[in-house]
Amino acid sequence: MTHAQLPAKYKVRLSFEVDGVVERHDIIGAIFGQSEGLFGPDLDLSELAKTGKVGRIEVLLRHAKGKTVGTIIIPSALDRPSTAIIAATVEAVDRVGPYPARVKLEEIVDVREERRSWIIRRAKEILRDWTLTKMPSAAEVLKEVSEVLVPAKVIKYGPEGLPAGPDVDKAEEIIIVEGRADVINLLKCGITNVIAMNGLRVPETIIRLCERKEATAFLDGDHMGEMLLKELLSTARIKYVALAPRGKEVEELTPREVLEALASRVPAEEVAKELLGPTLTKEDLAELAVKLEGTLEAVLFNRELKEIGRVPVGELIQKLNELEGVYAVVFDGIITKRLLDVAQAKHIRYVVGERLAAGARPPRGVEVILLPEVRKLAEELKARAAEATEGAAEGGAEEAQSEAEGEAQASSAEEGH
């Protein structure tokens, strides 16, 4: 009884040469005839063919100059050792009919590997066609899509022609990166609200965008990334900070690493305090602003906002050139361009004075606070405190009166008894 052929695992391919003119049936007859009884029924070709463990033997031949040459292909559903024995058995055939013959193994092909390769290739084609008609969510197929999906194109944004994704304008949030290569990598990940600084200085376009959009700085995990982050934090209104893993650049991150870095972003205030120092607010300056008015004196603070010196305003620039570690300057005078240049050169973060001189503009990295605004806030705070004190006093008086009335009523009741 002949069984159905089992799915082939391997294909044995052999070449042969016969010193005479023979036909296909002669080759097959020689194979079966010379292998019969060599290893018992378990490895007998005739029995294996009947049970379907060896498939139909193909013979491709041609005649040339009185000889016959060609190829033998044998499908095998056996395991690897048994398939190797079958290959060696056929290779041992040395005669076809009356003619000497030579058979040589060329290769054993793993059919399953071919099938796996075909399935993977076809799966990529299906995924590519699928994404053109129905876009799945990035969270579900980010890895697959990143390999086959054509990313969005980089556009030029603003008067500086900054490299950016197509959705920077319409998105409520933006991601700021260093250069064009970083933009391209994020576009491959499906992130289209990205824009690049394209240099060491923060462009005006990015400063304006940060004023009206929630901005995340996403920079390299190296020294250059830290420098750019300081520049961004001291110049633009950044909401969050995300960094590539230490020693890596944004442009070389995998899609998974990009998403992990963005998911791990932290508030910019935390990073700014560590990189730039503490924030000096108008509330912090309220008391000092009142005391300094009319003194023509300057007070210097270090990074911990501790006072480290007081000098007359006329000696301020000289003192700043001599002293290291000044973090903030608060003085009763006009903020000139020369003073701002010195502050920038000495990495002073805050300059607080009465007003800006004509033509003076705060340089990058230097924040200017005006004392009249601080004093106005101080007056408001004082007024609020007075209102709170007055309200507390009135509340106490009413409570005392209520207690007195209660005691009087109780006394009257006792007298009635």
Short mmCIF file of N, CA, C and O in Angstrom, two decimals, residues 383-399:
data_model
loop_
_atom_site.label_atom_id
_atom_site.label_comp_id
_atom_site.label_asym_id
_atom_site.label_seq_id
_atom_site.Cartn_x
_atom_site.Cartn_y
_atom_site.Cartn_z
N ALA A 383 0.33 94.61 51.38
CA ALA A 383 -1.10 94.90 51.51
C ALA A 383 -1.89 93.63 51.81
O ALA A 383 -2.81 93.64 52.64
N ARG A 384 -1.54 92.56 51.15
CA ARG A 384 -2.24 91.29 51.40
C ARG A 384 -2.02 90.83 52.84
O ARG A 384 -2.94 90.33 53.50
N ALA A 385 -0.77 90.99 53.30
CA ALA A 385 -0.47 90.58 54.68
C ALA A 385 -1.26 91.41 55.67
O ALA A 385 -1.78 90.89 56.68
N ALA A 386 -1.37 92.73 55.39
CA ALA A 386 -2.13 93.61 56.29
C ALA A 386 -3.60 93.22 56.31
O ALA A 386 -4.24 93.21 57.38
N GLU A 387 -4.16 92.91 55.13
CA GLU A 387 -5.56 92.49 55.06
C GLU A 387 -5.78 91.20 55.84
O GLU A 387 -6.78 91.05 56.54
N ALA A 388 -4.82 90.29 55.71
CA ALA A 388 -4.95 89.02 56.43
C ALA A 388 -4.89 89.25 57.92
O ALA A 388 -5.66 88.65 58.70
N THR A 389 -4.00 90.16 58.38
CA THR A 389 -3.87 90.45 59.81
C THR A 389 -5.14 91.11 60.34
O THR A 389 -5.66 90.76 61.41
N GLU A 390 -5.66 92.07 59.57
CA GLU A 390 -6.88 92.77 59.96
C GLU A 390 -8.06 91.81 60.05
O GLU A 390 -8.86 91.87 60.98
N GLY A 391 -8.14 90.93 59.07
CA GLY A 391 -9.23 89.96 59.08
C GLY A 391 -9.14 89.04 60.28
O GLY A 391 -10.14 88.69 60.91
N ALA A 392 -7.90 88.64 60.62
CA ALA A 392 -7.72 87.77 61.78
C ALA A 392 -8.11 88.49 63.06
O ALA A 392 -8.72 87.90 63.97
N ALA A 393 -7.76 89.81 63.15
CA ALA A 393 -8.10 90.59 64.36
C ALA A 393 -9.61 90.71 64.50
O ALA A 393 -10.17 90.57 65.60
N GLU A 394 -10.30 91.03 63.42
CA GLU A 394 -11.76 91.16 63.46
C GLU A 394 -12.40 89.84 63.86
O GLU A 394 -13.35 89.81 64.63
N GLY A 395 -11.89 88.78 63.33
CA GLY A 395 -12.43 87.46 63.67
C GLY A 395 -12.26 87.16 65.14
O GLY A 395 -13.16 86.61 65.80
N GLY A 396 -11.09 87.55 65.70
CA GLY A 396 -10.86 87.33 67.13
C GLY A 396 -11.80 88.13 68.00
O GLY A 396 -12.30 87.66 69.04
N ALA A 397 -12.07 89.41 67.61
CA ALA A 397 -12.97 90.27 68.38
C ALA A 397 -14.39 89.71 68.38
O ALA A 397 -15.08 89.70 69.41
N GLU A 398 -14.85 89.26 67.22
CA GLU A 398 -16.19 88.70 67.12
C GLU A 398 -16.31 87.46 67.99
O GLU A 398 -17.34 87.23 68.65
N GLU A 399 -15.27 86.65 67.99
CA GLU A 399 -15.30 85.43 68.79
C GLU A 399 -15.36 85.75 70.29
O GLU A 399 -16.11 85.13 71.06
#
